[in-house]
Tab-separated table of C-alpha atoms in Angstrom:
chain	number	residue	atom	x	y	z
Q	1	MET	CA	64.678	70.321	111.185
Q	2	LEU	CA	65.648	68.258	114.262
Q	3	LEU	CA	62.032	67.913	115.334
Q	4	ARG	CA	60.961	66.729	111.890
Q	5	LEU	CA	63.906	64.338	111.734
Q	6	ALA	CA	62.895	62.833	115.069
Q	7	TYR	CA	59.337	62.500	113.786
Q	8	LEU	CA	60.509	60.697	110.655
Q	9	GLY	CA	62.685	58.351	112.688
Q	10	LEU	CA	59.840	57.522	115.033
Q	11	THR	CA	57.306	56.892	112.276
Q	12	ASN	CA	59.707	54.664	110.338
Q	13	ALA	CA	60.524	52.725	113.500
Q	14	PHE	CA	56.821	51.898	113.844
Q	15	ALA	CA	56.829	50.980	110.139
Q	16	ILE	CA	59.615	48.473	110.790
Q	17	LEU	CA	57.618	47.012	113.649
Q	18	ARG	CA	54.698	46.696	111.269
Q	19	LEU	CA	56.857	44.689	108.852
Q	20	LEU	CA	57.869	42.087	111.427
Q	21	PRO	CA	54.716	39.898	111.199
Q	22	MET	CA	54.644	40.186	107.404
Q	23	SER	CA	55.847	37.297	105.247
Q	24	ASP	CA	58.501	37.684	102.559
Q	25	ARG	CA	55.843	37.407	99.841
Q	26	GLU	CA	53.832	40.252	101.362
Q	27	LYS	CA	56.964	42.383	101.642
Q	28	ASP	CA	57.859	41.747	98.001
Q	29	VAL	CA	54.370	42.739	96.909
Q	30	GLU	CA	54.570	45.989	98.900
Q	31	ILE	CA	58.017	46.776	97.436
Q	32	LEU	CA	56.700	46.250	93.891
Q	33	ALA	CA	53.718	48.481	94.629
Q	34	LEU	CA	55.989	51.240	95.980
Q	35	ARG	CA	58.319	51.019	92.982
Q	36	HIS	CA	55.348	51.258	90.628
Q	37	GLN	CA	54.029	54.327	92.478
Q	38	ILE	CA	57.471	55.957	92.142
Q	39	THR	CA	57.370	55.256	88.402
Q	40	VAL	CA	53.942	56.862	88.085
Q	41	LEU	CA	55.123	59.880	90.088
Q	42	GLU	CA	58.154	60.358	87.821
Q	43	GLN	CA	55.899	60.237	84.746
Q	44	GLN	CA	53.651	62.930	86.214
Q	45	LEU	CA	56.643	65.143	87.086
Q	46	SER	CA	57.788	65.080	83.428
Q	47	GLY	CA	61.446	65.517	84.282
Q	48	ARG	CA	60.939	68.072	87.041
Q	49	ARG	CA	63.062	67.619	90.123
Q	50	VAL	CA	61.562	66.605	93.436
Q	51	ARG	CA	62.538	68.957	96.248
Q	52	PHE	CA	63.425	67.278	99.552
Q	53	GLU	CA	63.420	69.028	102.880
Q	54	ALA	CA	66.646	69.033	104.866
Q	55	SER	CA	65.212	66.519	107.315
Q	56	ASP	CA	64.191	64.218	104.452
Q	57	ARG	CA	67.685	64.376	102.972
Q	58	ALA	CA	69.250	63.651	106.357
Q	59	PHE	CA	66.953	60.662	106.977
Q	60	LEU	CA	67.546	59.101	103.547
Q	61	ALA	CA	71.306	59.670	103.801
Q	62	ALA	CA	71.455	58.015	107.235
Q	63	LEU	CA	69.296	55.097	106.043
Q	64	LEU	CA	71.011	54.344	102.721
Q	65	HIS	CA	74.681	55.325	103.104
Q	66	ARG	CA	75.676	51.929	104.518
Q	67	LEU	CA	74.429	50.037	101.465
Q	68	PRO	CA	77.139	48.865	99.048
Q	69	ALA	CA	77.455	50.897	95.866
Q	70	HIS	CA	76.087	48.133	93.621
Q	71	ALA	CA	73.097	47.601	95.924
Q	72	LEU	CA	72.441	51.328	96.153
Q	73	HIS	CA	72.301	51.594	92.367
Q	74	ARG	CA	69.557	48.902	92.291
Q	75	VAL	CA	67.351	50.751	94.748
Q	76	ARG	CA	64.471	52.630	93.102
Q	77	LEU	CA	64.834	56.286	94.159
Q	78	LEU	CA	63.678	59.672	92.997
Q	79	VAL	CA	67.286	60.884	93.010
Q	80	ARG	CA	70.570	59.420	91.830
Q	81	PRO	CA	72.653	57.328	94.245
Q	82	GLU	CA	75.464	59.892	94.018
Q	83	THR	CA	73.032	62.499	95.363
Q	84	VAL	CA	72.312	60.354	98.421
Q	85	LEU	CA	76.027	59.951	99.088
Q	86	ARG	CA	76.530	63.726	98.764
Q	87	TRP	CA	73.736	64.305	101.251
Q	88	HIS	CA	75.535	62.036	103.673
Q	89	ARG	CA	78.855	63.865	103.220
Q	90	ASP	CA	77.149	67.201	103.874
Q	91	LEU	CA	75.480	65.759	106.957
Q	92	MET	CA	78.823	64.566	108.338
Q	93	ALA	CA	80.482	67.891	107.543
Q	94	ARG	CA	77.812	69.833	109.449
Q	95	ARG	CA	78.093	67.423	112.355
Q	96	HIS	CA	81.863	67.844	112.466
Q	97	ALA	CA	81.595	71.636	112.220
Q	98	THR	CA	79.115	71.706	115.103
Q	99	ARG	CA	81.386	69.623	117.327
Q	100	SER	CA	84.479	71.625	116.365
Q	101	ARG	CA	82.886	74.982	117.105
Q	102	PRO	CA	84.692	76.653	120.018
Q	103	LYS	CA	82.715	76.762	123.231
Q	104	ARG	CA	83.732	80.376	123.852
Q	105	GLY	CA	84.091	83.400	121.572
Q	106	GLY	CA	87.306	84.460	119.884
Q	107	ARG	CA	89.644	87.216	120.891
Q	108	PRO	CA	87.926	90.445	121.958
Q	109	ARG	CA	88.030	93.359	119.541
Q	110	THR	CA	91.039	95.645	119.843
Q	111	VAL	CA	90.458	98.669	122.051
Q	112	ARG	CA	89.834	101.832	120.040
Q	113	SER	CA	92.641	103.721	121.785
Q	114	ILE	CA	95.175	101.049	120.821
Q	115	ARG	CA	93.972	101.142	117.228
Q	116	ALA	CA	94.340	104.936	117.184
Q	117	LEU	CA	97.845	104.622	118.667
Q	118	VAL	CA	98.908	102.123	115.990
Q	119	LEU	CA	97.624	104.363	113.193
Q	120	ARG	CA	99.341	107.387	114.726
Q	121	LEU	CA	102.689	105.592	114.991
Q	122	ALA	CA	102.360	104.385	111.399
Q	123	ALA	CA	101.551	107.893	110.139
Q	124	GLU	CA	104.393	109.551	112.036
Q	125	ASN	CA	106.923	106.839	111.139
Q	126	PRO	CA	106.430	105.750	107.510
Q	127	GLY	CA	109.559	103.575	107.626
Q	128	TRP	CA	108.230	101.335	110.394
Q	129	GLY	CA	106.707	98.001	109.435
Q	130	TYR	CA	104.156	96.177	111.543
Q	131	ARG	CA	106.891	94.295	113.433
Q	132	ARG	CA	108.592	97.551	114.385
Q	133	LEU	CA	105.246	99.047	115.426
Q	134	HIS	CA	104.532	95.953	117.504
Q	135	GLY	CA	107.855	96.333	119.293
Q	136	GLU	CA	107.181	99.981	120.038
Q	137	LEU	CA	103.810	99.085	121.545
Q	138	LEU	CA	105.498	96.559	123.832
Q	139	VAL	CA	107.963	99.198	124.971
Q	140	LEU	CA	104.972	101.394	125.860
Q	141	GLY	CA	103.432	98.567	127.853
Q	142	VAL	CA	100.692	97.793	125.297
Q	143	LYS	CA	100.522	94.048	124.772
Q	144	VAL	CA	98.952	93.023	121.480
Q	145	ALA	CA	99.833	90.406	118.893
Q	146	ALA	CA	101.901	91.331	115.860
Q	147	SER	CA	99.118	89.941	113.668
Q	148	THR	CA	96.703	92.394	115.313
Q	149	VAL	CA	98.923	95.310	114.278
Q	150	TRP	CA	99.043	93.919	110.739
Q	151	GLU	CA	95.240	93.635	110.637
Q	152	ILE	CA	94.798	97.219	111.874
Q	153	LEU	CA	97.101	98.542	109.151
Q	154	LYS	CA	95.364	96.451	106.509
Q	155	GLU	CA	91.867	97.609	107.522
Q	156	ALA	CA	93.022	101.233	107.454
Q	157	GLY	CA	94.403	100.819	103.929
Q	158	ILE	CA	97.997	101.530	104.988
Q	159	PRO	CA	100.456	99.784	102.631
Q	160	PRO	CA	103.512	97.847	103.870
Q	161	SER	CA	106.566	99.749	105.011
Q	162	PRO	CA	108.609	99.552	101.749
Q	163	GLU	CA	105.772	101.342	99.948
Q	164	ARG	CA	105.664	104.130	102.556
Q	165	THR	CA	109.357	104.942	102.919
Q	166	SER	CA	109.691	107.094	99.823
Q	167	THR	CA	110.461	110.663	100.895
Q	168	THR	CA	108.634	113.435	99.113
Q	169	TRP	CA	110.062	116.888	98.552
Q	170	ALA	CA	107.616	118.339	101.095
Q	171	ASP	CA	108.729	115.782	103.710
Q	172	PHE	CA	112.358	116.668	103.055
Q	173	LEU	CA	111.678	120.375	103.499
Q	174	ARG	CA	109.821	119.811	106.767
Q	175	SER	CA	112.433	117.468	108.237
Q	176	GLN	CA	115.347	119.773	107.335
Q	177	ALA	CA	113.586	123.058	108.117
Q	178	ASN	CA	115.877	123.964	111.019
Q	179	ALA	CA	118.971	123.645	108.822
Q	180	LEU	CA	117.575	124.776	105.482
Q	181	LEU	CA	118.035	128.032	103.603
Q	182	ALA	CA	116.510	129.173	100.332
Q	183	CYS	CA	118.141	131.671	98.016
Q	184	ASP	CA	116.865	133.840	95.199
Q	185	PHE	CA	120.042	135.712	94.284
Q	186	PHE	CA	119.530	138.863	96.371
Q	187	ALA	CA	117.938	137.345	99.522
Q	188	VAL	CA	118.032	134.212	101.675
Q	189	ILE	CA	115.218	132.867	103.859
Q	190	GLU	CA	115.314	130.339	106.696
Q	191	HIS	CA	112.670	127.642	106.332
Q	192	ALA	CA	112.205	127.016	110.048
Q	193	SER	CA	111.722	130.597	111.250
Q	194	ARG	CA	110.919	132.352	107.926
Q	195	ARG	CA	113.617	134.921	108.742
Q	196	ILE	CA	114.744	136.819	105.641
Q	197	ARG	CA	118.256	138.112	104.970
Q	198	VAL	CA	118.772	140.590	102.153
Q	199	LEU	CA	122.182	139.950	100.594
Q	200	GLY	CA	122.327	143.152	98.582
Q	201	ALA	CA	121.374	144.689	95.255
Q	202	THR	CA	123.373	145.600	92.182
Q	203	ALA	CA	122.763	146.408	88.542
Q	204	HIS	CA	125.773	144.304	87.497
Q	205	PRO	CA	125.854	140.958	89.340
Q	206	THR	CA	129.409	139.866	88.534
Q	207	ALA	CA	131.002	136.675	89.818
Q	208	SER	CA	133.057	138.588	92.388
Q	209	TRP	CA	129.960	140.378	93.710
Q	210	VAL	CA	127.997	137.127	94.056
Q	211	THR	CA	130.953	135.429	95.754
Q	212	GLN	CA	131.278	138.298	98.232
Q	213	ALA	CA	127.547	138.013	98.976
Q	214	ALA	CA	128.093	134.341	99.818
Q	215	LYS	CA	130.962	135.250	102.181
Q	216	ASN	CA	128.811	137.886	103.877
Q	217	LEU	CA	126.040	135.327	104.277
Q	218	VAL	CA	128.393	132.812	105.894
Q	219	MET	CA	129.667	135.398	108.379
Q	220	ASP	CA	126.112	136.501	109.170
Q	221	LEU	CA	125.045	132.913	109.813
Q	222	GLU	CA	128.051	132.314	112.068
Q	223	ASP	CA	127.329	135.453	114.077
Q	224	ALA	CA	123.683	134.443	114.472
Q	225	GLY	CA	124.571	130.833	115.350
Q	226	CYS	CA	122.350	129.459	112.580
Q	227	PRO	CA	123.217	125.751	111.945
Q	228	ALA	CA	122.400	125.749	108.233
Q	229	ARG	CA	123.234	122.558	106.323
Q	230	TYR	CA	121.470	123.037	102.982
Q	231	LEU	CA	120.771	125.934	100.641
Q	232	ILE	CA	118.219	125.628	97.851
Q	233	ARG	CA	118.811	127.731	94.762
Q	234	ASP	CA	117.792	127.712	91.138
Q	235	ARG	CA	120.036	127.020	88.161
Q	236	ASP	CA	120.651	130.660	87.267
Q	237	GLY	CA	123.942	131.121	85.428
Q	238	LYS	CA	124.759	134.124	87.616
Q	239	PHE	CA	125.783	131.776	90.428
Q	240	PRO	CA	129.485	130.972	89.842
Q	241	GLU	CA	131.208	127.826	91.043
Q	242	LEU	CA	133.010	129.898	93.680
Q	243	PHE	CA	129.619	130.734	95.239
Q	244	ASP	CA	128.974	127.042	95.877
Q	245	ALA	CA	132.570	126.506	97.015
Q	246	VAL	CA	132.341	129.219	99.704
Q	247	LEU	CA	129.184	127.686	101.120
Q	248	LYS	CA	130.593	124.166	100.909
Q	249	ASP	CA	133.642	125.227	102.936
Q	250	ALA	CA	131.202	126.468	105.581
Q	251	GLY	CA	129.472	123.054	105.677
Q	252	ILE	CA	126.426	124.113	103.639
Q	253	GLU	CA	125.389	121.778	100.824
Q	254	ILE	CA	123.824	123.227	97.674
Q	255	VAL	CA	120.509	121.739	96.514
Q	256	LEU	CA	119.519	122.720	92.971
Q	257	SER	CA	115.844	123.058	92.127
Q	258	GLY	CA	114.454	121.451	89.017
Q	259	VAL	CA	114.314	123.197	85.661
Q	260	ARG	CA	111.221	125.433	85.541
Q	261	MET	CA	110.006	124.034	88.857
Q	262	PRO	CA	109.551	127.043	91.170
Q	263	ARG	CA	107.553	124.963	93.648
Q	264	MET	CA	110.778	123.237	94.681
Q	265	ASN	CA	111.802	126.594	96.128
Q	266	SER	CA	108.281	127.673	96.999
Q	267	ILE	CA	109.019	129.504	100.261
Q	268	MET	CA	111.606	131.742	98.604
Q	269	GLU	CA	109.392	132.309	95.579
Q	270	ARG	CA	106.550	133.230	97.900
Q	271	TRP	CA	108.729	135.825	99.622
Q	272	VAL	CA	109.700	137.342	96.280
Q	273	GLN	CA	106.022	137.614	95.403
Q	274	THR	CA	105.306	139.233	98.783
Q	275	CYS	CA	108.176	141.685	98.362
Q	276	ARG	CA	106.901	142.710	94.935
Q	277	ARG	CA	103.264	143.039	95.972
Q	278	GLU	CA	103.801	144.842	99.299
Q	279	LEU	CA	106.900	146.907	98.463
Q	280	LEU	CA	108.365	147.136	94.970
Q	281	ASP	CA	105.076	147.439	93.038
Q	282	ARG	CA	104.048	150.309	95.336
Q	283	THR	CA	107.354	152.191	95.395
Q	284	LEU	CA	109.145	154.325	92.810
Q	285	ILE	CA	112.804	153.349	93.199
Q	286	TRP	CA	115.229	156.181	92.419
Q	287	ASP	CA	118.648	154.550	92.730
Q	288	GLN	CA	120.507	151.649	94.336
Q	289	HIS	CA	120.812	153.420	97.685
Q	290	HIS	CA	117.040	154.004	97.774
Q	291	LEU	CA	116.453	150.359	96.829
Q	292	MET	CA	118.655	149.070	99.639
Q	293	HIS	CA	116.967	151.372	102.149
Q	294	ALA	CA	113.537	150.108	101.114
Q	295	LEU	CA	114.677	146.455	101.254
Q	296	ARG	CA	116.212	146.929	104.726
Q	297	GLU	CA	113.018	148.504	106.041
Q	298	PHE	CA	110.946	145.714	104.553
Q	299	GLU	CA	113.366	143.137	105.999
Q	300	HIS	CA	112.962	144.629	109.472
Q	301	CYS	CA	109.170	144.694	109.179
Q	302	TYR	CA	109.075	141.162	107.777
Q	303	ASN	CA	111.253	139.683	110.530
Q	304	GLN	CA	110.034	141.693	113.512
Q	305	HIS	CA	106.355	142.378	112.931
Q	306	ARG	CA	104.661	140.624	110.011
Q	307	PRO	CA	102.829	137.396	111.018
Q	308	HIS	CA	103.297	134.254	108.901
Q	309	GLN	CA	100.733	131.496	108.512
Q	310	GLY	CA	103.479	128.925	107.911
Q	311	ILE	CA	104.658	129.311	111.523
Q	312	ALA	CA	101.226	129.617	113.169
Q	313	ASN	CA	101.039	133.390	112.609
Q	314	ALA	CA	104.156	134.039	114.677
Q	315	ARG	CA	106.898	136.416	113.592
Q	316	PRO	CA	110.347	135.169	112.554
Q	317	LEU	CA	112.199	136.896	115.402
Q	318	ARG	CA	109.372	137.378	117.890
Q	319	ALA	CA	106.975	134.826	119.332
Q	320	LEU	CA	103.284	135.443	119.700
Q	321	PRO	CA	102.343	137.216	122.959
Q	322	ALA	CA	100.020	135.596	125.470
Q	323	PRO	CA	96.346	136.154	124.582
Q	324	ILE	CA	94.381	138.682	126.559
Q	325	ASP	CA	91.830	136.795	128.630
Q	326	ASN	CA	90.748	139.600	130.919
Q	327	PRO	CA	87.666	141.412	129.479
Q	328	GLU	CA	88.628	144.530	131.413
Q	329	GLN	CA	91.825	144.774	129.374
Q	330	ILE	CA	90.092	144.235	126.037
Q	331	ALA	CA	87.427	146.896	126.475
Q	332	PRO	CA	89.760	149.923	126.799
Q	333	ILE	CA	92.318	148.569	124.354
Q	334	ASN	CA	94.575	151.229	122.819
Q	335	ILE	CA	96.539	150.409	119.647
Q	336	ARG	CA	99.216	152.634	118.170
Q	337	ARG	CA	100.357	152.551	114.533
Q	338	GLN	CA	103.932	153.057	113.378
Q	339	ASP	CA	104.574	153.872	109.723
Q	340	ARG	CA	107.589	152.809	107.682
Q	341	LEU	CA	108.667	154.057	104.259
Q	342	GLY	CA	106.330	157.026	104.469
Q	343	GLY	CA	103.278	154.982	105.429
Q	344	LEU	CA	103.831	152.194	102.906
Q	345	LEU	CA	104.273	149.659	105.727
Q	346	HIS	CA	102.203	149.735	108.907
Q	347	GLU	CA	103.111	148.226	112.265
Q	348	TYR	CA	100.642	148.100	115.141
Q	349	GLN	CA	101.363	147.726	118.842
Q	350	HIS	CA	99.826	148.533	122.206
Q	351	ALA	CA	100.238	152.092	123.342
Q	352	ALA	CA	102.451	152.525	126.398
């Protein structure tokens, strides 16, 4: 475009030089001839628009924009005078944009590790807005603009902080796991360690029996040093008000699950299902004494030996042992089985 524009300027400069020796009469005759040729061209186009190259538009705009509006309207052109003025405005806008373009590039793209750190902080702290995240980055020695943090969150599709601060039931259970118990009338389970405590069994769960079970639970928790703060239970009518009062005096708050919503007490419900599938459905219970013996044996196996996926396959009262890395120890491995309840439950361990 620039080369063609220079060519047009040069050729028209020679045309002006050619007009210098011409008289006014000769110039008028040439102007009339040009206007007539334009009229013939318009008739042949039959209303079709003439397409001008960018260099042609720039040359005509630079040549005609200084003419007064009334003089411009008298000039015979293939386009309207308003079109010529628009061409000139576009030409000036492009010229201004070219001059205003920065001589160096913008800010460099944010380092990938910083972006990952921002997203991690936002995921682990839903209540933090971009200003709080920006402050935390400064504390860590990472200097970025607050607007950069906002852009990273926006590109990742993370909503503003007020839309992320709502706590779900799963979040509540995870955050309070170390101080949370779940109850299903005859047993209590700790959410953090998955340790089970069998409260007892009776054919007639009276209010006094349930209240005594609560007192036994409180004493057991105090002896074990378990800092429980909440206990989730269902809305069974067998739980008297005194049951909640005993636990409240011990600093344990009662959390009621929703009506017909077993998932709100899912860990306890899962244990009940496990107890039925692995013990009660495979045992013929004779009396209450036999039932308590079976429950105590299952409680010991559950807490001391059975792995749990919810705690990375560890056991409630025993951590996972160190893995065996020595091939010489794996080859002659010797495993011994210990039976409980007549072989109903199996426990495996290394032979001495």
